[in-house]
JSON list of C-alpha atoms in Angstrom, two decimals:
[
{"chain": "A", "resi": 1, "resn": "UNK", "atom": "CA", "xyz": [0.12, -8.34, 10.69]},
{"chain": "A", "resi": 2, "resn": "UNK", "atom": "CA", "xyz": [-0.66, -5.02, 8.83]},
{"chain": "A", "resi": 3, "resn": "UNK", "atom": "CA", "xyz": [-1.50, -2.20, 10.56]},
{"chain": "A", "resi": 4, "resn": "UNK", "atom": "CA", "xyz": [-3.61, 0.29, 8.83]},
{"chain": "A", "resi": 5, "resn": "UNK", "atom": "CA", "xyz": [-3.32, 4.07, 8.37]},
{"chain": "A", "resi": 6, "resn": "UNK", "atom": "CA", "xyz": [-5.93, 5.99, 7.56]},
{"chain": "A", "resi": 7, "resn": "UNK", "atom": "CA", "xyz": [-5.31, 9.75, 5.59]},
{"chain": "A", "resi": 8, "resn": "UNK", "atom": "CA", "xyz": [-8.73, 11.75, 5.69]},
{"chain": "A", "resi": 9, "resn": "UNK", "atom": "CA", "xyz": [-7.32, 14.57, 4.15]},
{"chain": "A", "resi": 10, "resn": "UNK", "atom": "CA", "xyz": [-5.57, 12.68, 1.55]},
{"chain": "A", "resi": 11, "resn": "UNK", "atom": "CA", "xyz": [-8.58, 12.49, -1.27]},
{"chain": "A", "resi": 12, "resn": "UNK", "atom": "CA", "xyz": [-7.92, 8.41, -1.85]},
{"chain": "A", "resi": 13, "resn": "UNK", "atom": "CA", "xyz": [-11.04, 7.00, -0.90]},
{"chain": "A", "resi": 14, "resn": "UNK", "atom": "CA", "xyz": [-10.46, 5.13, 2.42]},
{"chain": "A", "resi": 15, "resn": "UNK", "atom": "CA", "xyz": [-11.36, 1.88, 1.02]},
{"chain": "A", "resi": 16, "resn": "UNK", "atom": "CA", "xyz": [-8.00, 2.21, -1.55]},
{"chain": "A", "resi": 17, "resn": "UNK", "atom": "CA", "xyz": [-6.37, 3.29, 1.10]},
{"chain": "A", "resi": 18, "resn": "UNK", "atom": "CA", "xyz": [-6.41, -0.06, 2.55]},
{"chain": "A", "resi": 19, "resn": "UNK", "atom": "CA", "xyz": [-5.91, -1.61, -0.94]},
{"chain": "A", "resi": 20, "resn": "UNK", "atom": "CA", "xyz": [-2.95, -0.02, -0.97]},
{"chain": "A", "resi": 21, "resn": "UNK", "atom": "CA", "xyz": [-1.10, -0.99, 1.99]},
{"chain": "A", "resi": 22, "resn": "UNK", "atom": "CA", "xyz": [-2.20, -4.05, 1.42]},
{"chain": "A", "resi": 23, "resn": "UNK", "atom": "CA", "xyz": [-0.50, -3.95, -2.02]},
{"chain": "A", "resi": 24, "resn": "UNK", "atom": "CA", "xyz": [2.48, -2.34, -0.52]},
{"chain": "A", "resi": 25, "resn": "UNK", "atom": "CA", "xyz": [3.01, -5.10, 2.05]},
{"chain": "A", "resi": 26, "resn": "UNK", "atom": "CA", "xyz": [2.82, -7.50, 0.10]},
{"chain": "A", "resi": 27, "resn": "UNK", "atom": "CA", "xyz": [5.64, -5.70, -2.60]},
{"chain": "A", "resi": 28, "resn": "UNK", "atom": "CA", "xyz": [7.33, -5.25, 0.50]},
{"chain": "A", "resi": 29, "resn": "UNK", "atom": "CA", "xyz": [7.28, -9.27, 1.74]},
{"chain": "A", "resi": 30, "resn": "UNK", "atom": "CA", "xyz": [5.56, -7.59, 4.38]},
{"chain": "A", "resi": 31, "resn": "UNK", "atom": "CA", "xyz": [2.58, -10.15, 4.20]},
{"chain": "A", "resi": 32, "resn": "UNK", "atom": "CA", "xyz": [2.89, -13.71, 2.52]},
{"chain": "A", "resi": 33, "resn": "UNK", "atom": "CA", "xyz": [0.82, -16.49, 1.02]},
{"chain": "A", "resi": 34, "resn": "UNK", "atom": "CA", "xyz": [-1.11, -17.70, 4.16]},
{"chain": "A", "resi": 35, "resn": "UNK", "atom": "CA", "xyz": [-1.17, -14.47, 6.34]},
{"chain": "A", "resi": 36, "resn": "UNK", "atom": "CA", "xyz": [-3.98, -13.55, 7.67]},
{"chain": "A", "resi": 37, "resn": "UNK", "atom": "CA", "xyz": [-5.59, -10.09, 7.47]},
{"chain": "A", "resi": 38, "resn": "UNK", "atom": "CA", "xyz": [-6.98, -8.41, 10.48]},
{"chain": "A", "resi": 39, "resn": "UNK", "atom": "CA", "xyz": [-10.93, -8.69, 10.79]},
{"chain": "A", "resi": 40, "resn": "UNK", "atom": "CA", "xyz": [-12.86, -5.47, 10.35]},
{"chain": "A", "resi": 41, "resn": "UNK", "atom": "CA", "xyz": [-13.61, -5.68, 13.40]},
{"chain": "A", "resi": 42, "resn": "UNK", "atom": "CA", "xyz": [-10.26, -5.20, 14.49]},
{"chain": "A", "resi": 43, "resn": "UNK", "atom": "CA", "xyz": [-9.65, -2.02, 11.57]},
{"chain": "A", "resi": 44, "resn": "UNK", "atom": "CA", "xyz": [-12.59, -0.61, 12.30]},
{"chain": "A", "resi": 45, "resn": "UNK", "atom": "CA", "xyz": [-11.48, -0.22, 16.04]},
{"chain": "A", "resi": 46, "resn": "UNK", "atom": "CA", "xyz": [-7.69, 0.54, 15.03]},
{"chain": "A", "resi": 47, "resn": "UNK", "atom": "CA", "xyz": [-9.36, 3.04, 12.55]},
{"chain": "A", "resi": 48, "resn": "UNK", "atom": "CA", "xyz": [-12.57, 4.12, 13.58]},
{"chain": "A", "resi": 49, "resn": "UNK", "atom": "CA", "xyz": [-13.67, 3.25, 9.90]},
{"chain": "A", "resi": 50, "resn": "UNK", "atom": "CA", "xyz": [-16.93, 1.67, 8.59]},
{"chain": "A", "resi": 51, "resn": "UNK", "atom": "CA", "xyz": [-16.79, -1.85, 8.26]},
{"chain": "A", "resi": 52, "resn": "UNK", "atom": "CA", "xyz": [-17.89, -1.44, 4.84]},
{"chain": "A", "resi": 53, "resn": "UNK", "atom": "CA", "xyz": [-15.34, 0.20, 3.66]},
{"chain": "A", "resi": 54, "resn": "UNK", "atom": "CA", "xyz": [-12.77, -2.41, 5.24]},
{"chain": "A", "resi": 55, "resn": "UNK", "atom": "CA", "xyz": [-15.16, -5.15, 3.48]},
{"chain": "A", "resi": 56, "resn": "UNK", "atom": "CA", "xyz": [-14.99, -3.35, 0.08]},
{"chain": "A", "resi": 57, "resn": "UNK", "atom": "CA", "xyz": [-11.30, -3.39, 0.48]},
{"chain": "A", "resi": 58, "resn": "UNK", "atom": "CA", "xyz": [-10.80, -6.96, 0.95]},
{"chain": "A", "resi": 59, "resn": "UNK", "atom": "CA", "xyz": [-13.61, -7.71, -2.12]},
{"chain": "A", "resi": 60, "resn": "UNK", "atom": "CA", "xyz": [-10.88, -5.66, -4.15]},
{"chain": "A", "resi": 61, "resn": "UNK", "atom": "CA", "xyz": [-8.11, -7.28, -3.18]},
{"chain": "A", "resi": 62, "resn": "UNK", "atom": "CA", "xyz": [-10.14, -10.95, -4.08]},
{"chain": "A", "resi": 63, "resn": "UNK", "atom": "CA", "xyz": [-11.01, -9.33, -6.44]},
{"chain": "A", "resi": 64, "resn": "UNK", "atom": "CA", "xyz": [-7.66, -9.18, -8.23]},
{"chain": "A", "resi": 65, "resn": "UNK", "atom": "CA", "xyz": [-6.83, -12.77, -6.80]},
{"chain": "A", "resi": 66, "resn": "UNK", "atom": "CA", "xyz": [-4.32, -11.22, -4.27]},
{"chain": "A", "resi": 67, "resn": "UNK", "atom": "CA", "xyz": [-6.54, -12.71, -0.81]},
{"chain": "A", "resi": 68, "resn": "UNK", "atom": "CA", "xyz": [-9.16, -15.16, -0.34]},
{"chain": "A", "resi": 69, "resn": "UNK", "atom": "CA", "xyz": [-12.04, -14.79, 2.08]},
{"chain": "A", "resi": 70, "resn": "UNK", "atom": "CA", "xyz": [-12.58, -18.03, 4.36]},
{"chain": "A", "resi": 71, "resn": "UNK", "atom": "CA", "xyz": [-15.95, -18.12, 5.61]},
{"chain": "A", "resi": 72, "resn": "UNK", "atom": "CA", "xyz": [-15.59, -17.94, 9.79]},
{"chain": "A", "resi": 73, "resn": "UNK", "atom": "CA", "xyz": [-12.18, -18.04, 9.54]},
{"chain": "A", "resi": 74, "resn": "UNK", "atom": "CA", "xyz": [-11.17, -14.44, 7.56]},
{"chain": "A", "resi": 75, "resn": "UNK", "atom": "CA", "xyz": [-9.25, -13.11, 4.73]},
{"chain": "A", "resi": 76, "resn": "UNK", "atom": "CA", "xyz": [-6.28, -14.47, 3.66]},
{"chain": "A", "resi": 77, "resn": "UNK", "atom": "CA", "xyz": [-3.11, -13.87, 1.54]},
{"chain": "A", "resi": 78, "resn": "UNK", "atom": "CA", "xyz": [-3.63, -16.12, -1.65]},
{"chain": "A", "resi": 79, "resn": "UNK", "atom": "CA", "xyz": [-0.15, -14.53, -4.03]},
{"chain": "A", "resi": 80, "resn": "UNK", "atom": "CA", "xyz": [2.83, -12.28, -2.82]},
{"chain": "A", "resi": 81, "resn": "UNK", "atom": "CA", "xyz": [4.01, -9.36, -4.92]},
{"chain": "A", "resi": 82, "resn": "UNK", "atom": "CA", "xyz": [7.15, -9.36, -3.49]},
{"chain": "A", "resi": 83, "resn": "UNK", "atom": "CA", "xyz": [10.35, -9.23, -6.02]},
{"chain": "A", "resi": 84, "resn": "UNK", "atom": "CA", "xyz": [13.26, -9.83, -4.09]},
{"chain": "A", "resi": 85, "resn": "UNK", "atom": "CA", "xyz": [15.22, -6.26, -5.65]},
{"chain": "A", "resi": 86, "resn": "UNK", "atom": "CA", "xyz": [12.80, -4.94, -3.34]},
{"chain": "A", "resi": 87, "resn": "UNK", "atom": "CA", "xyz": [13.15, -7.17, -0.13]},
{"chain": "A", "resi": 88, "resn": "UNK", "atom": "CA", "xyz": [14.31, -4.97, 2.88]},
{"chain": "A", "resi": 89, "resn": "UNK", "atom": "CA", "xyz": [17.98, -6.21, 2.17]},
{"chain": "A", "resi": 90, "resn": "UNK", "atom": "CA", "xyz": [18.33, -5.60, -1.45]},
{"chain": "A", "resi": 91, "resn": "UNK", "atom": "CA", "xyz": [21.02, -3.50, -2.39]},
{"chain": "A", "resi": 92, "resn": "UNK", "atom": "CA", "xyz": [18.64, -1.33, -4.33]},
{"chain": "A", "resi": 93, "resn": "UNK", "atom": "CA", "xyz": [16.77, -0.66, -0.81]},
{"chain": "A", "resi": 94, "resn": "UNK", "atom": "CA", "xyz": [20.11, 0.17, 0.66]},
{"chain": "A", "resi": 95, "resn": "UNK", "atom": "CA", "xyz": [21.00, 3.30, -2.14]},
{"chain": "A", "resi": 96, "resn": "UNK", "atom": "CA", "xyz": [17.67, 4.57, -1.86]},
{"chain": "A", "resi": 97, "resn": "UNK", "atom": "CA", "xyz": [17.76, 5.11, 2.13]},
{"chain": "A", "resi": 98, "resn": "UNK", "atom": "CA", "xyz": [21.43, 6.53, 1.30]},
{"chain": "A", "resi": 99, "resn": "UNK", "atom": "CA", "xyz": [20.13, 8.76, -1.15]},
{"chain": "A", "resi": 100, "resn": "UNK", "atom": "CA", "xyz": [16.82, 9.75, 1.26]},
{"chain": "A", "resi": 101, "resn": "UNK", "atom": "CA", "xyz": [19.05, 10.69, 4.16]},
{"chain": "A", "resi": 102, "resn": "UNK", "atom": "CA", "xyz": [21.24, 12.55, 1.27]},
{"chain": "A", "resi": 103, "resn": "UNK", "atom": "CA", "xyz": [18.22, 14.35, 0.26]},
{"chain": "A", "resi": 104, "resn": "UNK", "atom": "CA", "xyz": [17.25, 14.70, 3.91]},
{"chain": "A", "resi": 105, "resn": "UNK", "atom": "CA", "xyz": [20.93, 16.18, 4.79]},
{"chain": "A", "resi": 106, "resn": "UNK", "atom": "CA", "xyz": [20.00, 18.62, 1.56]},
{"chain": "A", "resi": 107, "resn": "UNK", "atom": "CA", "xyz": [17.31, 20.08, 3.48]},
{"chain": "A", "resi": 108, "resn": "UNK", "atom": "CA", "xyz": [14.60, 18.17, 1.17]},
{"chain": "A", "resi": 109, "resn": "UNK", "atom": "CA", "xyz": [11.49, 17.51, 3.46]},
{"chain": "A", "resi": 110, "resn": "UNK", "atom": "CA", "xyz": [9.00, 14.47, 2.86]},
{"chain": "A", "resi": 111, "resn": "UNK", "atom": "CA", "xyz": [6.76, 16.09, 0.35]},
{"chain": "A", "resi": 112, "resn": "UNK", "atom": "CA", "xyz": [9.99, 17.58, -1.88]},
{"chain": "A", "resi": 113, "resn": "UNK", "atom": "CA", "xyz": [11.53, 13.89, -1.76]},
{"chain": "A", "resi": 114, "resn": "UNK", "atom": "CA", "xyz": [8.21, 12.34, -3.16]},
{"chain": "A", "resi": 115, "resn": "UNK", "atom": "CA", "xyz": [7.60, 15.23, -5.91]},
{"chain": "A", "resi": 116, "resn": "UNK", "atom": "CA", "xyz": [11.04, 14.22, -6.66]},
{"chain": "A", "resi": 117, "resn": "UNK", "atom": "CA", "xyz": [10.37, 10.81, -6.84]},
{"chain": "A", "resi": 118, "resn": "UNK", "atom": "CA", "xyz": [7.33, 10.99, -8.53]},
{"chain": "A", "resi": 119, "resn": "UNK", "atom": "CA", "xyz": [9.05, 13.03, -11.28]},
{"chain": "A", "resi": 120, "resn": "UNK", "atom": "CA", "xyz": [11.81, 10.68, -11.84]},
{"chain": "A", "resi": 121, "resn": "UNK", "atom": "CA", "xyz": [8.80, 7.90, -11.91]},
{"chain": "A", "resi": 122, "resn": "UNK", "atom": "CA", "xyz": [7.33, 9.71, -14.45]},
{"chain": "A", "resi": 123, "resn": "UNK", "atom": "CA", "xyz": [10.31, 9.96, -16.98]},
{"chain": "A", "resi": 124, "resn": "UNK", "atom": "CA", "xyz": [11.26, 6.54, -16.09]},
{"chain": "A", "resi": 125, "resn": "UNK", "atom": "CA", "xyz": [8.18, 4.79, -16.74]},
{"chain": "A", "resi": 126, "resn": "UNK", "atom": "CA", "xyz": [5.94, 7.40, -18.33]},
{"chain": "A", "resi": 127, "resn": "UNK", "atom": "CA", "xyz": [1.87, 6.75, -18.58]},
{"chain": "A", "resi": 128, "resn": "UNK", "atom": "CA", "xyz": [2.64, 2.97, -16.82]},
{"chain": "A", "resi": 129, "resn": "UNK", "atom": "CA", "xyz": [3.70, 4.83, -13.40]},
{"chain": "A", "resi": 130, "resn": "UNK", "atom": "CA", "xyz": [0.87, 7.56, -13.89]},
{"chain": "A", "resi": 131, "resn": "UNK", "atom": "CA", "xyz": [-1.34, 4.88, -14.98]},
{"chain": "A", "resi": 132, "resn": "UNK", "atom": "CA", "xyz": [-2.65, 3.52, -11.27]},
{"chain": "A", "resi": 133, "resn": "UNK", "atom": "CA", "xyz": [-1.62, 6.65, -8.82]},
{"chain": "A", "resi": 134, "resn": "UNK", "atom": "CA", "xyz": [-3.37, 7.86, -5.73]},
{"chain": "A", "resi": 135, "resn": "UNK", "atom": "CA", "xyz": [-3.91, 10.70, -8.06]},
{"chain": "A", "resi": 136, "resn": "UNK", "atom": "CA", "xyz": [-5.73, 8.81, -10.52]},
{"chain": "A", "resi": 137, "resn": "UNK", "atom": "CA", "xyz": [-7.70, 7.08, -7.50]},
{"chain": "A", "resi": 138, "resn": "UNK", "atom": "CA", "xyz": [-8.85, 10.66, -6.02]},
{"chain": "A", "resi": 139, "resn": "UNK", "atom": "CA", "xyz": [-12.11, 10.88, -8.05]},
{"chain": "A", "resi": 140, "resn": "UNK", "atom": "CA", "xyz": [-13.39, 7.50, -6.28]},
{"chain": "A", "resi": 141, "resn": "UNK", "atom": "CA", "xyz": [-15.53, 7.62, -3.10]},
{"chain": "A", "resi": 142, "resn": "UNK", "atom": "CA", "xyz": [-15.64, 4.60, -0.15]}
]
């Protein structure tokens, strides 16, 4: 199950917060077809969150067909994004944790590795990696 963190001093609305754990997990093979979503009952007291916002979450994430809501039952996985380059034994996986304790040994900290990152992501994919950003998200309240 998915545990969520919460950033208040981030500037993503909390609500695409959740989206996009969920999102990552499920990229990740972190959460399959079938899994089952903690209540937001159970977020809220992980998180000390509205319920609303964990609600307006999950309506996202139906909304793009990625869960299912099941009336007394909860929210459910419906489609994986999970590409298996990107399963937690890929050999692409493996470089990248090389290269991050590289960067690491380089004296990079975590916010110099994801600048770095992010700049490679932009060359590499241009306006498509810009395109849906936690920067793009910022101006968007929940």
């Amino acid at each position: 199950m998915v545990e969520f963190r919460i950033d208040r001093r981030s500037g993503v609305a909390t609500y695409l917060q959740i989206v996009h754990q969920v999102k990552q997990a499920l990229r990740l093979g972190l959460l399959t077809p079938g899994d089952k979503l903690p209540t937001a009952k159970e977020v809220v007291a992980a998180t000390a969150i509205n319920p609303n916002t964990v609600l307006k979450a999950y309506r996202e994430l139906d909304r793009e067909g990625l869960v299912e809501a099941r009336p007394g039952l909860g929210t459910f996985v419906r489609r994986s994004l999970a590409r298996p380059q990107a399963a937690a034994d890929s050999p692409l996986r493996a470089e990248l944790a090389d290269w991050t304790r590289r960067a690491r040994t380089a004296g990079l900290d975590r916010e110099d590795v994801a600048a770095l990152v992010a700049s490679v992501l932009e060359e590499s994919f241009g306006d498509a990696a810009a395109g849906h950003s936690y920067e793009a998200d910022k101006g968007t309240s929940g």
